[in-house]
Coordinates of C-alpha atoms (C1' of nucleotides) in Angstrom, one line a residue:
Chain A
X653 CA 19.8 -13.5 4.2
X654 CA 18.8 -10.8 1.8
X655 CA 19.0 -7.2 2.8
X656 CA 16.7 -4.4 0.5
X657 CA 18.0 -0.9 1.0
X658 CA 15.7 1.1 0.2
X659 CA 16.1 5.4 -0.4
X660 CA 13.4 6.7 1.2
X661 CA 11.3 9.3 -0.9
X662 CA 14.6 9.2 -3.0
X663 CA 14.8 12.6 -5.0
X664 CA 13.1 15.0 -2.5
X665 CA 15.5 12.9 0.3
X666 CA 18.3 14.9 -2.7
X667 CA 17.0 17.9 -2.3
X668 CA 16.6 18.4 1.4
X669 CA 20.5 17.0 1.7
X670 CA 21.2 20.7 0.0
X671 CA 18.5 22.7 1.6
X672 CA 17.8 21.8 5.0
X673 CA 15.0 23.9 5.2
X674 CA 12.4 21.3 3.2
X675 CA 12.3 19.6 6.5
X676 CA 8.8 19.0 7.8
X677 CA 7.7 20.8 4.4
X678 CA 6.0 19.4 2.1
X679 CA 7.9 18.6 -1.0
X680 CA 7.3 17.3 -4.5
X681 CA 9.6 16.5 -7.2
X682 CA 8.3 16.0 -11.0
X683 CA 9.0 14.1 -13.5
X684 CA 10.9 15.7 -17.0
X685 CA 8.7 18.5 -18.3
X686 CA 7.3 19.4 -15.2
X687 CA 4.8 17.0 -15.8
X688 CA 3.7 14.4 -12.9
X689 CA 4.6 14.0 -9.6
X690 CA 7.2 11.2 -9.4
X691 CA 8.3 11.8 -5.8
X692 CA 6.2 12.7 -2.6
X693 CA 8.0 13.8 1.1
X694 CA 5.8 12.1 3.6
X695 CA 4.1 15.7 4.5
X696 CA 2.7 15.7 0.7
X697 CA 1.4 12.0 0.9
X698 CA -0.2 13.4 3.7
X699 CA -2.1 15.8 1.8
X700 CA -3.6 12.2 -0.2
X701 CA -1.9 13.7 -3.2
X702 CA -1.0 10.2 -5.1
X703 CA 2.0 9.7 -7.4
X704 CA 1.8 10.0 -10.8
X705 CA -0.7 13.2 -10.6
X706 CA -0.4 15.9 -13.7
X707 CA 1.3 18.8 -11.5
X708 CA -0.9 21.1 -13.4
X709 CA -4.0 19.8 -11.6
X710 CA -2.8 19.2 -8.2
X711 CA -1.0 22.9 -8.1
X712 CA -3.6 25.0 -6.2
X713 CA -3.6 22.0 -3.4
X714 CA 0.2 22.3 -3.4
X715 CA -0.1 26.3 -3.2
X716 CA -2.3 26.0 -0.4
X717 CA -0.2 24.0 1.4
X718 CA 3.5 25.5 1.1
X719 CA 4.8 22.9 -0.5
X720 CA 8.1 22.9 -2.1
X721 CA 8.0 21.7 -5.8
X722 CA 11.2 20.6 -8.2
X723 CA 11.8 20.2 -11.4
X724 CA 13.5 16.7 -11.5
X725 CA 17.0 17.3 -11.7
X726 CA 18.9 13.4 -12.4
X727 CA 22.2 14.8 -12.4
X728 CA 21.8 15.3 -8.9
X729 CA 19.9 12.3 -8.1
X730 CA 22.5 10.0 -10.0
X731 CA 25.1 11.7 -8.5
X732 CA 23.7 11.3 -4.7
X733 CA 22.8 7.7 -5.9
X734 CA 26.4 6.5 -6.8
X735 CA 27.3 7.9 -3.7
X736 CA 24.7 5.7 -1.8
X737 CA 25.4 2.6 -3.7
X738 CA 29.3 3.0 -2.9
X739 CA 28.7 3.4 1.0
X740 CA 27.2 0.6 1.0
X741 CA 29.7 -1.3 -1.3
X742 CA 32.1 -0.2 1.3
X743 CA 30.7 -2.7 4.1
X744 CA 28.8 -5.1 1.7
X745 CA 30.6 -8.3 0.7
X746 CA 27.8 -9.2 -2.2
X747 CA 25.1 -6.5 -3.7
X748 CA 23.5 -5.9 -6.5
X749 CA 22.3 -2.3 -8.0
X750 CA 18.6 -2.8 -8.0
X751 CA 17.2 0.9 -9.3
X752 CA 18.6 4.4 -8.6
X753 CA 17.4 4.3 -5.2
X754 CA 17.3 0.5 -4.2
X755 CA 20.1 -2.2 -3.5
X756 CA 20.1 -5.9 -2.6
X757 CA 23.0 -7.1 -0.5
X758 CA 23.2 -10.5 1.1
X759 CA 25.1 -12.3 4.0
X760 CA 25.8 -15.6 4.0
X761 CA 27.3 -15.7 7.2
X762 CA 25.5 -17.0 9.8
X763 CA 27.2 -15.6 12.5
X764 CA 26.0 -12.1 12.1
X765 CA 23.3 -10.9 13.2
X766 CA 20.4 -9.6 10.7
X767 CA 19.3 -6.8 12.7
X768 CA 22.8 -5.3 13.8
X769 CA 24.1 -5.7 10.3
X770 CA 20.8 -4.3 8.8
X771 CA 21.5 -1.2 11.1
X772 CA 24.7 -0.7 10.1
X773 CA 24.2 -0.7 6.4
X774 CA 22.1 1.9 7.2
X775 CA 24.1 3.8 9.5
X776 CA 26.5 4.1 7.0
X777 CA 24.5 5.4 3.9
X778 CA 22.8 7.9 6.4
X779 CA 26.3 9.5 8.1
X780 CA 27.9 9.3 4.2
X781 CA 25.2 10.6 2.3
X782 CA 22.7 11.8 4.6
X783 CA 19.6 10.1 2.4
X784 CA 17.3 8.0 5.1
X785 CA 17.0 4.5 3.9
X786 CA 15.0 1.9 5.1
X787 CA 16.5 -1.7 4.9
X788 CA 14.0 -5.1 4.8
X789 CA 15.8 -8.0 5.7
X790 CA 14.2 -11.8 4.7
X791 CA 15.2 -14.7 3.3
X792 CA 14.6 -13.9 0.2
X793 CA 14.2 -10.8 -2.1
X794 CA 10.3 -10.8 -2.4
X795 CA 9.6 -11.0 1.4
X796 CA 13.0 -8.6 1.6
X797 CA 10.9 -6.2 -0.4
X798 CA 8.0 -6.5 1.5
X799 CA 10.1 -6.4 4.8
X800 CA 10.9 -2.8 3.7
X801 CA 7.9 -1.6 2.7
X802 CA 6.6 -2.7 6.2
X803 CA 9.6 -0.5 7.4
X804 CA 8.3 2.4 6.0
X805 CA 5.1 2.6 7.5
X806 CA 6.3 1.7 10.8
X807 CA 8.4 4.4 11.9
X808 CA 9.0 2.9 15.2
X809 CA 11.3 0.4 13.4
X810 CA 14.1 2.7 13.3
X811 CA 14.3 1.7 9.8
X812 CA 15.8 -1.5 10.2
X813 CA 12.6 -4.0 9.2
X814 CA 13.0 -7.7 10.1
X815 CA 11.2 -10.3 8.5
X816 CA 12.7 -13.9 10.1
X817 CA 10.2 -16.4 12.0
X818 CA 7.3 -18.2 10.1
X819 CA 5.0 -17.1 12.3
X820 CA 5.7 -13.0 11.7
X821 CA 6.3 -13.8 8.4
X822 CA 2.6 -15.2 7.9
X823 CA 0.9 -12.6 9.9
X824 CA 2.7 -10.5 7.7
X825 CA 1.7 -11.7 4.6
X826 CA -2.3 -11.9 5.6
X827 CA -2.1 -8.6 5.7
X828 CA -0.8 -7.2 2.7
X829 CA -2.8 -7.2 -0.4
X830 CA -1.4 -9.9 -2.9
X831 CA -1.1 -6.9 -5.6
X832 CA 1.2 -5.3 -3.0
X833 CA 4.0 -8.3 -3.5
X834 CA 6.7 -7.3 -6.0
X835 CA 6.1 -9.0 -9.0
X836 CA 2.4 -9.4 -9.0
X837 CA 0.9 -6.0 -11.0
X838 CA -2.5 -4.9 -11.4
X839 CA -3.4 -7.6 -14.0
X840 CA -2.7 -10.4 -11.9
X841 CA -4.2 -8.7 -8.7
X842 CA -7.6 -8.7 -10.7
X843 CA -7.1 -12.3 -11.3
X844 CA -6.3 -13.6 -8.1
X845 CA -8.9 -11.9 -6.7
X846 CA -11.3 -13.1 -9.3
X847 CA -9.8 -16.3 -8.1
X848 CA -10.3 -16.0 -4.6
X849 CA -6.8 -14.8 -3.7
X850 CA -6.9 -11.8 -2.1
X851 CA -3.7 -11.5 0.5
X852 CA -0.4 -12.8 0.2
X853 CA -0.8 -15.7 2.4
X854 CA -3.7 -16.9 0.1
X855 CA -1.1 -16.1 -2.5
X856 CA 1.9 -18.0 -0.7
X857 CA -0.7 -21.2 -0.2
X858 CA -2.3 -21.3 -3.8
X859 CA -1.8 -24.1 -6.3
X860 CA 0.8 -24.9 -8.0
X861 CA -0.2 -25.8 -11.2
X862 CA -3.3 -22.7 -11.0
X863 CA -0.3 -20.6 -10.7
X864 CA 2.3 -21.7 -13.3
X865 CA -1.0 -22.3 -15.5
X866 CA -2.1 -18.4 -15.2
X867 CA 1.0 -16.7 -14.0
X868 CA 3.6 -18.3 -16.1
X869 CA 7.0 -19.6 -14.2
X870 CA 7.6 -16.1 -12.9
X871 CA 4.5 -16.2 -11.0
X872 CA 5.3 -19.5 -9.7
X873 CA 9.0 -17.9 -8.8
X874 CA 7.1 -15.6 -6.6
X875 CA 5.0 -17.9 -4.6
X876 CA 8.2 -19.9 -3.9
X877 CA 9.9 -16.5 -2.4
X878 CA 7.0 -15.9 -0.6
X879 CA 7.2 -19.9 1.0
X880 CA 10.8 -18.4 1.9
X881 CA 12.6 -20.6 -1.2
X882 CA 15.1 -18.1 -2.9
X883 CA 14.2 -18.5 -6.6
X884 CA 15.1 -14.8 -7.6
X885 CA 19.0 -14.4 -7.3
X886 CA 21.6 -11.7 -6.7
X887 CA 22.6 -9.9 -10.0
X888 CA 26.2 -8.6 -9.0
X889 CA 27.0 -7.2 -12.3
X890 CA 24.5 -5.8 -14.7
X891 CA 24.0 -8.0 -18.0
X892 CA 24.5 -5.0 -21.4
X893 CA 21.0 -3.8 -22.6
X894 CA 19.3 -5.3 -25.3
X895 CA 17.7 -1.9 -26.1
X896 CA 18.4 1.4 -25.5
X897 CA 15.7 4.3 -25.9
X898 CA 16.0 7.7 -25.5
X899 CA 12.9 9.7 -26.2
X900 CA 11.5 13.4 -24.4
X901 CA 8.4 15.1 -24.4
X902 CA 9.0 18.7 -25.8
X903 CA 8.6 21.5 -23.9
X904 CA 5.6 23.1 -25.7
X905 CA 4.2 21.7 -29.4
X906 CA 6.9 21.4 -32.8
X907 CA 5.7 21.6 -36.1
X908 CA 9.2 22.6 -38.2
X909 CA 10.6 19.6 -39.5
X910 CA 14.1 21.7 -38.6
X911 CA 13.5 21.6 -35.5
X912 CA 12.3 17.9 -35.6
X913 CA 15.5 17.2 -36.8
X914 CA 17.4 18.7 -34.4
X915 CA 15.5 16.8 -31.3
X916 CA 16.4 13.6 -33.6
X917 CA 19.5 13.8 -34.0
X918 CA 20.0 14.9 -30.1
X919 CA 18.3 12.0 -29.1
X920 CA 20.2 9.5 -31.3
X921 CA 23.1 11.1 -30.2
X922 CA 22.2 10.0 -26.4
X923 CA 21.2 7.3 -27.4
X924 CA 24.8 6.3 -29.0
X925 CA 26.6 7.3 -25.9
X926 CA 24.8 4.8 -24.0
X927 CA 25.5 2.4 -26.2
X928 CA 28.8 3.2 -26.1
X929 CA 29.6 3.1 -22.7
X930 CA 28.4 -0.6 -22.7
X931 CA 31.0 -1.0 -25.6
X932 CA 28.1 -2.5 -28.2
X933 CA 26.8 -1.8 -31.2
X934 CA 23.8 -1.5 -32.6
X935 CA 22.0 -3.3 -35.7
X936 CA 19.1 -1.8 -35.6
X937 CA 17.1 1.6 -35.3
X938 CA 13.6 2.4 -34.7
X939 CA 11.9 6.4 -34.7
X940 CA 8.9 7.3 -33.7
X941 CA 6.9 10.6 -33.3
X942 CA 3.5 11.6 -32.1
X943 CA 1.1 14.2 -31.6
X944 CA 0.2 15.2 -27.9
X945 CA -2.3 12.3 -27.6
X946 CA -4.3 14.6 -24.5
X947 CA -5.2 17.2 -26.9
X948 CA -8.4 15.1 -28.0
X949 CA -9.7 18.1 -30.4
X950 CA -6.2 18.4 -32.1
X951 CA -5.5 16.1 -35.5
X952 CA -3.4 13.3 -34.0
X953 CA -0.5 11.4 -36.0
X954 CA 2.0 9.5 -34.3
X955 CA 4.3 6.7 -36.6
X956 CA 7.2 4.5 -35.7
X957 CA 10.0 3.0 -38.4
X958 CA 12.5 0.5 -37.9
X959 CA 15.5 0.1 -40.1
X960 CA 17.9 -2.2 -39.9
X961 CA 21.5 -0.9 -40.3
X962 CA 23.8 -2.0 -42.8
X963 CA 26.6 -2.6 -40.7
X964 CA 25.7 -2.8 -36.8
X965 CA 27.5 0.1 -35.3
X966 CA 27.8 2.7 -32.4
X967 CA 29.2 5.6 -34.2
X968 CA 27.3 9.1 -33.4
X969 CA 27.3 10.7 -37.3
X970 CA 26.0 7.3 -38.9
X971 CA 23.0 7.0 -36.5
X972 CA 22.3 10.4 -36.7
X973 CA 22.4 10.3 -40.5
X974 CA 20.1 7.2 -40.6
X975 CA 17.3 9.1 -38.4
X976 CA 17.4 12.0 -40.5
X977 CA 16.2 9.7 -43.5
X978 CA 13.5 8.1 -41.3
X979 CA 12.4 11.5 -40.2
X980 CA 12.1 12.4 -43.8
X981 CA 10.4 9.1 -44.3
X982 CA 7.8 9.6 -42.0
X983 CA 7.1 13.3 -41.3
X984 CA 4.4 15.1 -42.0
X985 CA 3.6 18.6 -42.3
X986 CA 0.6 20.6 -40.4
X987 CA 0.8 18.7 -37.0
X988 CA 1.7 19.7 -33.3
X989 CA 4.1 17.0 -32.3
X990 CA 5.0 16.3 -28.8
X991 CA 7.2 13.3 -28.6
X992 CA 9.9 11.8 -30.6
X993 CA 12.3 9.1 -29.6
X994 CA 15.0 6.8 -30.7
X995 CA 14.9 3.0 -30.2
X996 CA 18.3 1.1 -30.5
X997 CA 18.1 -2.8 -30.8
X998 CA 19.8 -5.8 -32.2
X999 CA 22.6 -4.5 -29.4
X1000 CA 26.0 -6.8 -29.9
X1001 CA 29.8 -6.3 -28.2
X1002 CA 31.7 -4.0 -30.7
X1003 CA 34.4 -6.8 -31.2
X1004 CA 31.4 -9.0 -32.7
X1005 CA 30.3 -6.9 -35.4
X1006 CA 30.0 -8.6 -38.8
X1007 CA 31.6 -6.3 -41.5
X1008 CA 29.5 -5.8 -44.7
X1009 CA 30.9 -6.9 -47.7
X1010 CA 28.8 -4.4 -49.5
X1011 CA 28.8 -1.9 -47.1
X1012 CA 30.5 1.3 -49.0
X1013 CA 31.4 3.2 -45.3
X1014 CA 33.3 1.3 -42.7
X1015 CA 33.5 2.3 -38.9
X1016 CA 37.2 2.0 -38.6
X1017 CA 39.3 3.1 -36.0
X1018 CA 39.7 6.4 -36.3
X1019 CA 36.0 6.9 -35.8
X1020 CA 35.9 4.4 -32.6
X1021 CA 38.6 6.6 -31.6
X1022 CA 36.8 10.1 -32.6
X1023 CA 34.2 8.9 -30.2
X1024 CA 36.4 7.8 -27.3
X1025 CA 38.2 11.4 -27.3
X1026 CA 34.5 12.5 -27.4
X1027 CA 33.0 10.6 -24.7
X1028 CA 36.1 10.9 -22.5
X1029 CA 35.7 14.8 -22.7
X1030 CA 32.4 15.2 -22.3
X1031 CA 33.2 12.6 -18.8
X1032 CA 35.9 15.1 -17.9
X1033 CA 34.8 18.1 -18.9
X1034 CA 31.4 17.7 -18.1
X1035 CA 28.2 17.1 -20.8
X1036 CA 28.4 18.9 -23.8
X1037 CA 31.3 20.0 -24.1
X1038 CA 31.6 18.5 -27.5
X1039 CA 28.5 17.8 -29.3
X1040 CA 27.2 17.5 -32.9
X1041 CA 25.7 21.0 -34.5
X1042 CA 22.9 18.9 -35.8
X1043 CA 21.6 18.7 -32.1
X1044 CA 20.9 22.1 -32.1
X1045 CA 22.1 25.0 -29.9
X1046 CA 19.3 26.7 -28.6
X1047 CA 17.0 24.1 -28.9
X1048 CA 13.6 25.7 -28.3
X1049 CA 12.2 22.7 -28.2
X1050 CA 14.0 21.6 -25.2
X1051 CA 12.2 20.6 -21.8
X1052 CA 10.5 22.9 -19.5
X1053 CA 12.1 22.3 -16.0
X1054 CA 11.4 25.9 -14.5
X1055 CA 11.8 24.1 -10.9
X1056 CA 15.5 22.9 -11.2
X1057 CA 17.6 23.1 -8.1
X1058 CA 21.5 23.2 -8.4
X1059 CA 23.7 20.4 -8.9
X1060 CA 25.5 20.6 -5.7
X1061 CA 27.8 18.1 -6.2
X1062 CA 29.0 18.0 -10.0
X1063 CA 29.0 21.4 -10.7
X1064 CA 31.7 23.9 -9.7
X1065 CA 29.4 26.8 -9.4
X1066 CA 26.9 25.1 -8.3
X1067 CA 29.0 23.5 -4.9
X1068 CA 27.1 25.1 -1.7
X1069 CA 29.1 27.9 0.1
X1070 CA 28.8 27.8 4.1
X1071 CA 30.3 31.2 5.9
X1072 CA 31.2 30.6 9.4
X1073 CA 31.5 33.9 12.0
Chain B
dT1288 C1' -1.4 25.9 -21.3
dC1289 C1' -0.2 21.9 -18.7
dT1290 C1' -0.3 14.5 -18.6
dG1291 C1' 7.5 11.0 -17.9
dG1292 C1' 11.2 7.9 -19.4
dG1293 C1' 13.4 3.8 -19.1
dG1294 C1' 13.7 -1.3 -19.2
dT1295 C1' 13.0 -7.0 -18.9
dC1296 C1' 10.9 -11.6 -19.4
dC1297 C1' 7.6 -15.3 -20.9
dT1298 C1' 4.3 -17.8 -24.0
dA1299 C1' 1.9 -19.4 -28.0
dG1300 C1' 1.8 -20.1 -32.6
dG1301 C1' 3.6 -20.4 -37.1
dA1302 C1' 7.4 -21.1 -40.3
dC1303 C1' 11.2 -23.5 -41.3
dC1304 C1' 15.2 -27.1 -41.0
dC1305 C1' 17.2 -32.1 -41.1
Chain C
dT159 C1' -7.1 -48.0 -38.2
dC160 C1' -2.4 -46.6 -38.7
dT161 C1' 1.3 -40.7 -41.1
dG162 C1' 8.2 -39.5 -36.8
dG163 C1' 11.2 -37.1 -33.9
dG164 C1' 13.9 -33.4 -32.9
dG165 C1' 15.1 -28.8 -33.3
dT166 C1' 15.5 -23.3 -34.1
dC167 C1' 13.9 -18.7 -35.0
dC168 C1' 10.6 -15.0 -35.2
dT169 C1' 6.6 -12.3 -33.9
dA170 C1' 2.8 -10.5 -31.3
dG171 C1' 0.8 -9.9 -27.2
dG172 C1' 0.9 -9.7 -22.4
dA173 C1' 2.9 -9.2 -18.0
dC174 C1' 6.0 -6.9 -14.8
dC175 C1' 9.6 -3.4 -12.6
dC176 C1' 11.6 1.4 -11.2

DNA sequence: TCTGGGGTCCTAGGACCC
DNA sequence: TCTGGGGTCCTAGGACCC
């Protein structure tokens, strides 16, 4: 049996943990930049306000209405999240990480009972953390995902959503959408319906070979989960990352190449650390920036290069050198950029890196060990405490997040104070 | 004025190898 | 008339997820 656990309204669940008085409010939280609106309360749903919406043209309605509005602040949400996906580690025998907010656990006993340990998971993350979660249990992990979402919109369901006999199962399934099913997105909706499949039982009963023909052995995959066939298995441990990106939005428009540079290098500098902490290397290195692509009127230029490096590697200065030179390589005066980013790929383990023979620099141990001591401070210590001057100090280019809430729980400052009388 | 940031997988077709 | 059989690698494009 598979179990979804499922945050509800994830980030604005963060913020009302800290600030109890968001309750029955209205809240939004945005995404970096203060640019869309990534998470709804229930109250703003209400208000038909969909997700994804520019805040800067859903703001009067917000005003209007009282809502509270956050920047997005993931130091928090990761934070709260490792703390949900440990209470439920605590009780769970198998689970895998799904997303910041979700997890998959499953029970292969059959003595337990679905329901009782369903409520129990989510007992547990509720009383530890005190995010709400809904939890869809079904025999596999697409009807578990649509158990959930059921859950949600029932709140009579306590939040414990059961999806178990054939019979509920189909009545279920005719009616939901078939875009609605994890795994089938708006491009294969439009088909299927062009098709004559318009719910999720028409889905669960098509052909065969129709689907495998037109949605590829992943469609297929799906149609056997929604039969109740488990096709989609439990990930315990997440496999490395092929790629690694890191890439922002500025906070208003850059045209210096200095301060280019600067969001460059801070980027391949993330970038690194990531790749880092999964102990690879990378062999290759795309950048790419662009002009604000909205701004219709303005002269647009956006560019991407890809270099391959001559020795795969993971060490902070090298990258950082290399996307100086594809800056430089690229750039071009008189525009108002918006976006840059760094792409890492060809991602090996460190202990399988080829050596160059005609590779003049070496990453040698007392680099690898530079970085540790660097990694392990800024983990300590907290995030920058060390960093490269060519990141920049001020950085004026830096996001806007004029929203941001505290972060109550990795912060000293920042930990709540209560006063009792 | 203002519009996010990450990721993965599959397939077809072409080039190449023995 | 009739032109083998078995592979790998790469890329672009298309799909999906949170």
């Amino acid at each position: 049996v598979y179990y979804l656990v499922d945050c509800n309204n994830f980030y604005v669940s963060c913020e009302r943990v800290f600030n109890p008085a968001l309750a029955g409010r209205p809240v939004v939280v945005l995404s970096n930049n203060d640019g869309n609106l990534v998470a709804l309360s229930n109250e703003a749903k209400e208000l038909g306000l969909p997700f994804g919406a520019p805040y800067f043209k859903v703001k009067d309605i917000l005003l209007k209405h009282g809502a509270a509005v956050f920047s997005s602040n993931y130091t928090l949400y990761g934070d709260m999240s490792r703390r949900v996906m440990e209470s439920l580690a605590s009780i769970a025998p198998e689970m895998e990480i799904y997303s910041i907010d979700e997890a998959f656990v499953r029970l292969r006993s059959r003595n337990a009972d679905p329901f009782e340990f369903g409520a129990a998971l989510r007992e547990r993350v509720v009383r530890w953390t005190g995010i709400p979660v809904t939890v869809g249990i079904a025999a596999t992990k697409t009807l578990a995902k649509l158990a959930s979402r059921l859950g949600k919109k029932d709140p009579s369901c306590g939040g414990v959503s059961v999806l178990a006999d054939d019979g509920r199962v189909k009545e279920a399934l005719a009616a939901c959408d078939a875009g609605d099913i994890w795994g089938v997105g708006r491009a294969y909706a439009e088909k299927l319906r062009k098709n004559g499949i318009r719910d999720a039982l028409a889905l669960r009963e098509a052909d065969d070979a129709w689907v495998r023909r037109n949605m590829t052995i992943v469609g297929l995959r799906t149609v056997y989960e929604l039969r109740g066939v488990s096709c989609i298995s439990l990930d315990e441990l997440p496999p490395p990352k092929k790629a690694i990106v890191s890439s922002r939005s500025f906070g208003r428009p850059v045209e210096a190449v200095s301060e280019l540079r600067e969001a460059v290098a801070f980027y391949a500098a993330r970038a690194a650390v990531k790749l880092r902490r999964q102990g690879s290397v990378a062999g290759s290195i795309t950048l790419f920036i662009s002009t604000n692509r909205f701004r219709e009127n303005d002269p647009q230029y956006s560019k991407a290069v890809t270099w391959r490096l001559p020795e795969a590697t993971s060490y902070t200065p090298r990258l950082i050198e290399c996307a100086f030179k594809m800056l430089d390589s690229i750039y071009r005066p008189g525009f108002r950029y918006k976006k840059a980013g760094i792409m890492l790929y060809e991602i090996i383990p460190a202990a399988d890196a080829q050596i160059n023979l005609f590779c003049s620099f070496h990453d040698s141990e007392k680099t690898s060990r530079l970085m540790d001591t660097v990694d392990r401070l800024n983990s300590s210590m907290g995030r920058e405490t060390l960093y490269f001057a060519a990141q920049g100090v001020s950085r004026e280019w830096g996001m806007r997040r004029g929203m941001l809430s505290r972060c109550y729980t990795t912060k000293w400052k920042d930990i709540p104070e209560v006063h009792a009388r």
